[in-house]
Amino acid sequence: MRIPNSEPKKRSKTRLFGGQIYFSTLRYFSWYINRRKYTQVRKSKTLPFLVFGHQTPLIRPLRNVDMWLQHNKIINLRLATAKTDSVVIRPRETFSFWRSIGKPAKSKGYVKGIVLHNGSFHPGIGGGLCQLSNLIYWMTLHTPLTVVERWRHDYDVFPDANRAQPFGSGATVAYNYIDLQIRNDTATEFQLRTWVGGSHLHGEWRSAKPVNFQYEIYESNHFIVPEWWGGYVRHNELRRKVFDFNGNQIGDELVTENHAIMMYDPLLQDGGSLNDY
């Protein structure tokens, strides 16, 4: 595994703001000039075949995080899931997280939730939507759909207590230049279902025809190393086993590499998980 330079980078507020404007403008430009066909169809009727479903808890006590931020996160998730629910990706189409949801603005009902940035968190309008992008990404890894854009979390903020998924199995987003995009390279339609329940965020990928493969995601080459600048960096690989209709393994493929600066002592055992946001 190639280990990149992981020293934290300090940038001024002016540079950060300028970078956001620059990359956001590039994204708007690319949306309208590239040849990628983005999905625009939503079907009220649910497609018949469940490919994979998952759920994550909405509320989890976290050290130094006010509970009102988590309750506000639920408000934001209800608004966002209403936009992504029932979206259909036809063959050769691409799903874009931000094109489907739009800009999370106060005028649309979004409120301040948890926003993770540079290894810390702060209240921000629309905060908490990473929990939805994490869910969609994790589910997609269990389908034949192709992830064409995914950004990993650069910081590992909370310890592994109660983590149900491998480290690095999420996808961070920030409007609109840090996106999650998924392409349908199959010959059948897929439908995304997303909704907020009483205690969990729920999601499903469904299809118009049966999918003849099953997938198992696992972690390999996981290690933590102390860095010269005084912190720790965590590394791993996510891999995917592929099984045919009869349960025979027919493949084992690399999904992605992850590298994240740890914002806690590696020996700590309590806390939350990035997959909860």
CSV table of C-alpha atoms in Angstrom, one decimal:
chain,number,residue,atom,x,y,z
A,1,MET,CA,0.0,0.0,0.0
A,2,ARG,CA,1.4,3.4,-0.9
A,3,ILE,CA,1.3,5.7,2.1
A,4,PRO,CA,0.9,9.4,1.2
A,5,ASN,CA,2.2,12.4,3.1
A,6,SER,CA,-0.2,12.7,6.0
A,7,GLU,CA,0.9,15.8,7.8
A,8,PRO,CA,-2.1,18.0,8.6
A,9,LYS,CA,-2.2,21.0,6.3
A,10,LYS,CA,-3.1,24.4,7.8
A,11,ARG,CA,-4.8,26.9,5.4
A,12,SER,CA,-6.1,30.4,6.0
A,13,LYS,CA,-9.8,31.1,6.0
A,14,THR,CA,-9.3,33.2,3.0
A,15,ARG,CA,-7.6,30.4,1.1
A,16,LEU,CA,-10.3,27.9,2.2
A,17,PHE,CA,-13.1,30.2,1.1
A,18,GLY,CA,-11.4,30.9,-2.2
A,19,GLY,CA,-10.9,27.2,-2.8
A,20,GLN,CA,-14.6,26.5,-2.2
A,21,ILE,CA,-15.7,29.1,-4.7
A,22,TYR,CA,-13.2,27.9,-7.3
A,23,PHE,CA,-14.1,24.2,-7.0
A,24,SER,CA,-17.8,24.8,-6.7
A,25,THR,CA,-17.7,26.9,-9.9
A,26,LEU,CA,-15.8,24.1,-11.7
A,27,ARG,CA,-18.5,21.6,-10.5
A,28,TYR,CA,-21.3,23.7,-11.9
A,29,PHE,CA,-19.5,24.1,-15.1
A,30,SER,CA,-18.8,20.3,-15.4
A,31,TRP,CA,-22.4,19.4,-14.7
A,32,TYR,CA,-23.5,21.3,-17.8
A,33,ILE,CA,-20.7,20.6,-20.3
A,34,ASN,CA,-19.7,17.0,-19.8
A,35,ARG,CA,-21.3,14.1,-21.6
A,36,ARG,CA,-22.3,12.2,-18.5
A,37,LYS,CA,-26.1,11.5,-18.4
A,38,TYR,CA,-27.4,12.2,-15.0
A,39,THR,CA,-30.6,10.5,-13.7
A,40,GLN,CA,-33.7,12.7,-13.5
A,41,VAL,CA,-36.4,10.0,-13.1
A,42,ARG,CA,-38.2,9.1,-9.9
A,43,LYS,CA,-40.8,6.3,-9.8
A,44,SER,CA,-43.5,6.1,-7.2
A,45,LYS,CA,-43.8,2.4,-7.7
A,46,THR,CA,-41.0,0.4,-6.0
A,47,LEU,CA,-39.0,-1.9,-8.3
A,48,PRO,CA,-39.7,-5.6,-7.4
A,49,PHE,CA,-36.2,-7.0,-6.4
A,50,LEU,CA,-34.3,-6.0,-3.3
A,51,VAL,CA,-30.6,-6.0,-4.0
A,52,PHE,CA,-29.3,-4.7,-0.7
A,53,GLY,CA,-30.7,-2.8,2.3
A,54,HIS,CA,-29.1,-1.2,5.3
A,55,GLN,CA,-29.9,1.1,8.3
A,56,THR,CA,-27.9,3.3,10.7
A,57,PRO,CA,-29.0,4.8,14.0
A,58,LEU,CA,-30.1,8.4,14.0
A,59,ILE,CA,-29.1,9.2,17.6
A,60,ARG,CA,-26.0,8.1,19.4
A,61,PRO,CA,-24.5,9.9,22.4
A,62,LEU,CA,-21.1,11.4,21.4
A,63,ARG,CA,-18.5,13.0,23.5
A,64,ASN,CA,-18.5,16.8,23.4
A,65,VAL,CA,-21.4,16.8,20.8
A,66,ASP,CA,-24.6,18.6,21.9
A,67,MET,CA,-27.7,16.4,21.4
A,68,TRP,CA,-29.6,19.3,19.7
A,69,LEU,CA,-27.2,18.9,16.7
A,70,GLN,CA,-28.2,15.3,16.3
A,71,HIS,CA,-31.9,16.2,16.5
A,72,ASN,CA,-31.4,18.9,13.9
A,73,LYS,CA,-29.5,16.3,11.8
A,74,ILE,CA,-32.7,14.3,11.6
A,75,ILE,CA,-34.6,17.3,10.2
A,76,ASN,CA,-32.0,17.6,7.5
A,77,LEU,CA,-32.0,13.9,6.7
A,78,ARG,CA,-35.8,14.0,6.2
A,79,LEU,CA,-35.5,16.8,3.7
A,80,ALA,CA,-32.6,15.1,1.8
A,81,THR,CA,-34.1,11.6,1.8
A,82,ALA,CA,-37.3,13.0,0.2
A,83,LYS,CA,-35.1,14.1,-2.7
A,84,THR,CA,-33.2,10.8,-3.1
A,85,ASP,CA,-36.0,8.4,-2.4
A,86,SER,CA,-37.3,6.5,-5.5
A,87,VAL,CA,-34.6,7.9,-7.8
A,88,VAL,CA,-34.1,5.4,-10.7
A,89,ILE,CA,-30.8,5.0,-12.5
A,90,ARG,CA,-31.4,3.6,-15.9
A,91,PRO,CA,-28.6,1.9,-17.9
A,92,ARG,CA,-25.7,4.3,-18.7
A,93,GLU,CA,-27.1,6.9,-16.3
A,94,THR,CA,-25.3,8.4,-13.3
A,95,PHE,CA,-26.7,9.3,-9.9
A,96,SER,CA,-25.2,12.5,-8.3
A,97,PHE,CA,-25.8,13.0,-4.6
A,98,TRP,CA,-25.8,16.8,-4.9
A,99,ARG,CA,-27.7,17.0,-8.2
A,100,SER,CA,-30.5,15.0,-6.7
A,101,ILE,CA,-30.7,16.9,-3.4
A,102,GLY,CA,-29.7,20.4,-4.4
A,103,LYS,CA,-28.1,23.0,-2.2
A,104,PRO,CA,-29.1,22.5,1.5
A,105,ALA,CA,-30.2,26.0,2.4
A,106,LYS,CA,-32.0,27.6,5.3
A,107,SER,CA,-34.8,28.8,2.9
A,108,LYS,CA,-35.5,25.1,2.1
A,109,GLY,CA,-35.9,24.2,5.8
A,110,TYR,CA,-32.5,23.0,6.5
A,111,VAL,CA,-31.1,23.7,10.0
A,112,LYS,CA,-27.7,23.6,11.7
A,113,GLY,CA,-26.4,20.1,12.2
A,114,ILE,CA,-23.0,18.5,12.7
A,115,VAL,CA,-20.4,19.5,10.1
A,116,LEU,CA,-17.0,17.7,10.2
A,117,HIS,CA,-14.1,19.8,9.0
A,118,ASN,CA,-10.4,19.5,9.3
A,119,GLY,CA,-10.6,17.0,12.2
A,120,SER,CA,-13.2,18.8,14.3
A,121,PHE,CA,-16.9,19.6,14.1
A,122,HIS,CA,-19.0,22.7,14.2
A,123,PRO,CA,-22.7,23.6,13.5
A,124,GLY,CA,-23.6,24.3,9.9
A,125,ILE,CA,-26.7,24.5,7.8
A,126,GLY,CA,-27.5,21.1,6.4
A,127,GLY,CA,-25.1,19.3,8.7
A,128,GLY,CA,-25.4,15.6,9.1
A,129,LEU,CA,-26.0,14.7,5.4
A,130,CYS,CA,-22.8,12.6,5.4
A,131,GLN,CA,-24.8,9.9,7.2
A,132,LEU,CA,-26.9,9.6,4.0
A,133,SER,CA,-24.0,9.6,1.7
A,134,ASN,CA,-22.2,7.0,3.9
A,135,LEU,CA,-25.3,4.8,3.7
A,136,ILE,CA,-25.7,5.1,0.0
A,137,TYR,CA,-22.0,4.4,-0.6
A,138,TRP,CA,-22.0,1.3,1.7
A,139,MET,CA,-25.1,-0.1,0.0
A,140,THR,CA,-23.7,0.5,-3.5
A,141,LEU,CA,-20.7,-1.6,-2.7
A,142,HIS,CA,-23.1,-4.5,-2.4
A,143,THR,CA,-24.4,-4.0,-5.9
A,144,PRO,CA,-23.0,-4.2,-9.5
A,145,LEU,CA,-23.3,-0.4,-9.8
A,146,THR,CA,-20.1,1.5,-10.4
A,147,VAL,CA,-18.9,4.2,-8.0
A,148,VAL,CA,-17.3,6.9,-10.2
A,149,GLU,CA,-16.7,9.5,-7.6
A,150,ARG,CA,-16.2,9.0,-3.9
A,151,TRP,CA,-14.2,11.1,-1.4
A,152,ARG,CA,-12.9,9.5,1.8
A,153,HIS,CA,-12.9,11.1,5.2
A,154,ASP,CA,-9.4,12.6,5.8
A,155,TYR,CA,-9.8,12.4,9.6
A,156,ASP,CA,-10.8,9.6,11.9
A,157,VAL,CA,-12.7,11.6,14.5
A,158,PHE,CA,-14.2,9.0,16.8
A,159,PRO,CA,-13.1,5.6,18.1
A,160,ASP,CA,-14.5,2.3,16.9
A,161,ALA,CA,-16.9,1.5,19.7
A,162,ASN,CA,-20.1,-0.1,18.2
A,163,ARG,CA,-18.7,0.4,14.7
A,164,ALA,CA,-20.7,-2.0,12.5
A,165,GLN,CA,-18.8,-1.4,9.3
A,166,PRO,CA,-15.1,-1.4,8.5
A,167,PHE,CA,-13.1,1.8,8.9
A,168,GLY,CA,-13.1,3.8,5.8
A,169,SER,CA,-16.4,2.5,4.4
A,170,GLY,CA,-18.1,6.0,4.3
A,171,ALA,CA,-18.2,8.8,1.7
A,172,THR,CA,-17.9,12.4,2.8
A,173,VAL,CA,-19.8,15.2,0.8
A,174,ALA,CA,-19.7,19.0,0.7
A,175,TYR,CA,-21.9,21.0,-1.6
A,176,ASN,CA,-21.3,20.7,-4.5
A,177,TYR,CA,-17.7,20.0,-5.3
A,178,ILE,CA,-17.3,16.9,-3.0
A,179,ASP,CA,-19.9,14.6,-4.5
A,180,LEU,CA,-20.9,11.0,-4.5
A,181,GLN,CA,-21.6,9.7,-8.0
A,182,ILE,CA,-22.8,6.2,-9.1
A,183,ARG,CA,-23.1,4.9,-12.6
A,184,ASN,CA,-25.3,2.1,-13.9
A,185,ASP,CA,-23.2,0.0,-16.2
A,186,THR,CA,-25.7,-2.9,-16.2
A,187,ALA,CA,-28.6,-3.6,-18.6
A,188,THR,CA,-31.3,-3.1,-16.0
A,189,GLU,CA,-32.8,-0.3,-14.0
A,190,PHE,CA,-31.9,0.3,-10.3
A,191,GLN,CA,-33.9,2.3,-7.8
A,192,LEU,CA,-32.7,4.0,-4.6
A,193,ARG,CA,-35.1,4.0,-1.7
A,194,THR,CA,-34.2,6.2,1.3
A,195,TRP,CA,-36.3,7.2,4.3
A,196,VAL,CA,-36.1,8.3,8.0
A,197,GLY,CA,-37.7,5.9,10.5
A,198,GLY,CA,-38.4,6.3,14.2
A,199,SER,CA,-34.9,5.5,15.3
A,200,HIS,CA,-32.8,4.7,12.1
A,201,LEU,CA,-32.0,6.0,8.7
A,202,HIS,CA,-33.0,3.4,6.1
A,203,GLY,CA,-31.9,2.7,2.6
A,204,GLU,CA,-32.3,0.1,-0.2
A,205,TRP,CA,-31.1,-0.5,-3.7
A,206,ARG,CA,-33.7,-2.3,-5.7
A,207,SER,CA,-33.7,-3.5,-9.3
A,208,ALA,CA,-36.2,-4.3,-12.2
A,209,LYS,CA,-34.6,-7.8,-12.7
A,210,PRO,CA,-32.9,-10.2,-10.3
A,211,VAL,CA,-29.2,-9.6,-9.6
A,212,ASN,CA,-27.2,-12.8,-10.0
A,213,PHE,CA,-24.3,-11.8,-7.8
A,214,GLN,CA,-23.7,-11.2,-4.1
A,215,TYR,CA,-21.0,-9.2,-2.4
A,216,GLU,CA,-19.1,-9.3,0.8
A,217,ILE,CA,-17.0,-6.2,1.9
A,218,TYR,CA,-14.1,-6.8,4.2
A,219,GLU,CA,-11.0,-4.9,5.5
A,220,SER,CA,-7.4,-5.9,4.8
A,221,ASN,CA,-3.9,-4.4,5.5
A,222,HIS,CA,-5.2,-2.4,8.4
A,223,PHE,CA,-2.5,-0.7,10.5
A,224,ILE,CA,-1.9,2.5,12.6
A,225,VAL,CA,1.4,4.3,12.4
A,226,PRO,CA,2.9,7.1,14.5
A,227,GLU,CA,4.0,10.1,12.4
A,228,TRP,CA,7.0,12.3,12.8
A,229,TRP,CA,4.8,15.3,13.5
A,230,GLY,CA,3.4,13.7,16.7
A,231,GLY,CA,0.1,12.2,15.6
A,232,TYR,CA,-1.2,8.8,14.3
A,233,VAL,CA,-2.5,7.9,10.9
A,234,ARG,CA,-4.7,4.9,10.2
A,235,HIS,CA,-4.6,3.0,6.9
A,236,ASN,CA,-6.5,0.1,5.4
A,237,GLU,CA,-7.9,-1.4,2.2
A,238,LEU,CA,-11.5,-2.3,1.5
A,239,ARG,CA,-11.9,-5.3,-0.6
A,240,ARG,CA,-14.9,-7.1,-2.1
A,241,LYS,CA,-15.6,-10.8,-2.5
A,242,VAL,CA,-18.0,-11.6,-5.4
A,243,PHE,CA,-20.2,-14.7,-5.3
A,244,ASP,CA,-22.4,-16.2,-8.0
A,245,PHE,CA,-26.0,-17.2,-7.7
A,246,ASN,CA,-25.1,-20.5,-6.1
A,247,GLY,CA,-22.8,-19.0,-3.5
A,248,ASN,CA,-19.5,-19.8,-5.2
A,249,GLN,CA,-16.8,-17.1,-4.9
A,250,ILE,CA,-15.8,-15.9,-8.3
A,251,GLY,CA,-13.8,-12.8,-7.5
A,252,ASP,CA,-11.9,-10.8,-4.9
A,253,GLU,CA,-11.3,-7.2,-5.9
A,254,LEU,CA,-9.8,-4.0,-4.4
A,255,VAL,CA,-12.5,-1.4,-3.7
A,256,THR,CA,-10.4,1.5,-2.3
A,257,GLU,CA,-7.5,2.5,0.0
A,258,ASN,CA,-8.1,4.7,3.0
A,259,HIS,CA,-5.7,7.0,5.0
A,260,ALA,CA,-7.0,9.1,7.8
A,261,ILE,CA,-5.4,11.3,10.5
A,262,MET,CA,-6.6,10.0,13.9
A,263,MET,CA,-8.0,12.7,16.2
A,264,TYR,CA,-8.0,10.5,19.3
A,265,ASP,CA,-5.6,8.2,21.1
A,266,PRO,CA,-5.5,4.8,19.4
A,267,LEU,CA,-6.1,3.1,22.7
A,268,LEU,CA,-9.5,4.7,23.3
A,269,GLN,CA,-12.5,2.4,23.0
A,270,ASP,CA,-15.5,4.7,23.4
A,271,GLY,CA,-17.1,7.1,21.0
A,272,GLY,CA,-19.0,7.0,17.7
A,273,SER,CA,-18.2,6.4,14.1
A,274,LEU,CA,-18.1,8.5,11.0
A,275,ASN,CA,-20.7,6.2,9.6
A,276,ASP,CA,-23.2,7.7,12.0
A,277,TYR,CA,-23.2,11.1,10.3
